[in-house]
Amino acid sequence: MKFLILALCIAATTADLHKITLDAHQVHLIQSSWNQVKHNEVDILAAIFRDHPDIQDKFAQFAGKDLETIKDTAIFATHATRSTGFFGAFIALLGSEDNQPAINTFLRALATSHKARGAVTSQFYQFRDSMINYLKSHTSWNDEVSQSWDIVFDMAFAVIFEYL
């Protein structure tokens, strides 16, 4: 019995060992590019829904509706602001080892809430593709920025997928 308890404690601790570690320059590149688009909430969400209608269909208030009709509504703007605000808060936490527990908690909560809605791994990759494409076309983009975003998404997904 003691062995089982020890094993469970180790497993629980291992989940918290996911660390999003980027050097200061990479954090700067990510935060700088995000700051260039963070106020384009509606455009970002519309781009994601345009690229992946199956993601739009995961939201009851938007499922089956014409994107061009709903994107100028208050409910769409509210959801877009909430989504990008969440993403922005995650980006803001990057760069300090002291923030790692908050980042892990944040990502676990994201995974749990999206699991309850039936989100699957492939949809997170679709989100990533759309977000990267949006960033590429609306920010100062180069190979260094691209690599930094790849690292942060890979590390975030390691935590998210563990709980999804």
mmCIF file of N, CA and C in Angstrom, residues 8-19 100 104-105 108 158-159 162-163:
data_model
loop_
_atom_site.group_PDB
_atom_site.id
_atom_site.type_symbol
_atom_site.label_atom_id
_atom_site.label_comp_id
_atom_site.label_asym_id
_atom_site.label_seq_id
_atom_site.Cartn_x
_atom_site.Cartn_y
_atom_site.Cartn_z
ATOM 1 N N LEU A 8 1.665 7.131 -6.629
ATOM 2 C CA LEU A 8 0.681 8.162 -6.961
ATOM 3 C C LEU A 8 1.232 9.560 -6.700
ATOM 4 N N CYS A 9 1.985 9.714 -5.617
ATOM 5 C CA CYS A 9 2.603 11.008 -5.315
ATOM 6 C C CYS A 9 3.615 11.391 -6.388
ATOM 7 N N ILE A 10 4.398 10.441 -6.818
ATOM 8 C CA ILE A 10 5.383 10.700 -7.870
ATOM 9 C C ILE A 10 4.674 11.062 -9.168
ATOM 10 N N ALA A 11 3.621 10.339 -9.513
ATOM 11 C CA ALA A 11 2.869 10.632 -10.734
ATOM 12 C C ALA A 11 2.258 12.020 -10.670
ATOM 13 N N ALA A 12 1.718 12.396 -9.528
ATOM 14 C CA ALA A 12 1.112 13.726 -9.380
ATOM 15 C C ALA A 12 2.169 14.813 -9.499
ATOM 16 N N THR A 13 3.343 14.561 -8.940
ATOM 17 C CA THR A 13 4.414 15.538 -9.010
ATOM 18 C C THR A 13 4.964 15.648 -10.422
ATOM 19 N N THR A 14 5.057 14.543 -11.134
ATOM 20 C CA THR A 14 5.573 14.539 -12.492
ATOM 21 C C THR A 14 4.755 15.446 -13.388
ATOM 22 N N ALA A 15 3.449 15.480 -13.187
ATOM 23 C CA ALA A 15 2.591 16.333 -14.008
ATOM 24 C C ALA A 15 2.976 17.797 -13.844
ATOM 25 N N ASP A 16 3.476 18.169 -12.689
ATOM 26 C CA ASP A 16 3.848 19.552 -12.452
ATOM 27 C C ASP A 16 5.259 19.872 -12.935
ATOM 28 N N LEU A 17 5.983 18.886 -13.438
ATOM 29 C CA LEU A 17 7.345 19.118 -13.892
ATOM 30 C C LEU A 17 7.422 19.656 -15.308
ATOM 31 N N HIS A 18 6.294 19.726 -16.004
ATOM 32 C CA HIS A 18 6.305 20.334 -17.328
ATOM 33 C C HIS A 18 6.694 21.782 -17.155
ATOM 34 N N LYS A 19 7.760 22.159 -17.791
ATOM 35 C CA LYS A 19 8.208 23.537 -17.657
ATOM 36 C C LYS A 19 8.276 24.172 -19.026
ATOM 37 N N GLN A 100 5.843 29.388 -13.211
ATOM 38 C CA GLN A 100 5.584 28.040 -13.729
ATOM 39 C C GLN A 100 4.384 27.347 -13.071
ATOM 40 N N ASN A 104 1.152 26.107 -15.262
ATOM 41 C CA ASN A 104 0.637 24.732 -15.256
ATOM 42 C C ASN A 104 -0.826 24.686 -14.827
ATOM 43 N N THR A 105 -1.173 25.447 -13.813
ATOM 44 C CA THR A 105 -2.566 25.506 -13.349
ATOM 45 C C THR A 105 -3.459 26.058 -14.439
ATOM 46 N N ARG A 108 -3.831 23.410 -17.224
ATOM 47 C CA ARG A 108 -4.692 22.300 -16.775
ATOM 48 C C ARG A 108 -6.153 22.713 -16.799
ATOM 49 N N ALA A 158 2.086 19.929 -24.236
ATOM 50 C CA ALA A 158 2.495 18.794 -23.386
ATOM 51 C C ALA A 158 1.655 18.762 -22.112
ATOM 52 N N VAL A 159 1.383 19.922 -21.539
ATOM 53 C CA VAL A 159 0.560 19.981 -20.328
ATOM 54 C C VAL A 159 -0.904 19.767 -20.685
ATOM 55 N N GLU A 162 -1.934 16.199 -21.598
ATOM 56 C CA GLU A 162 -1.914 15.291 -20.453
ATOM 57 C C GLU A 162 -3.264 15.277 -19.744
ATOM 58 N N TYR A 163 -3.962 16.399 -19.766
ATOM 59 C CA TYR A 163 -5.239 16.519 -19.056
ATOM 60 C C TYR A 163 -6.448 16.488 -19.975
#
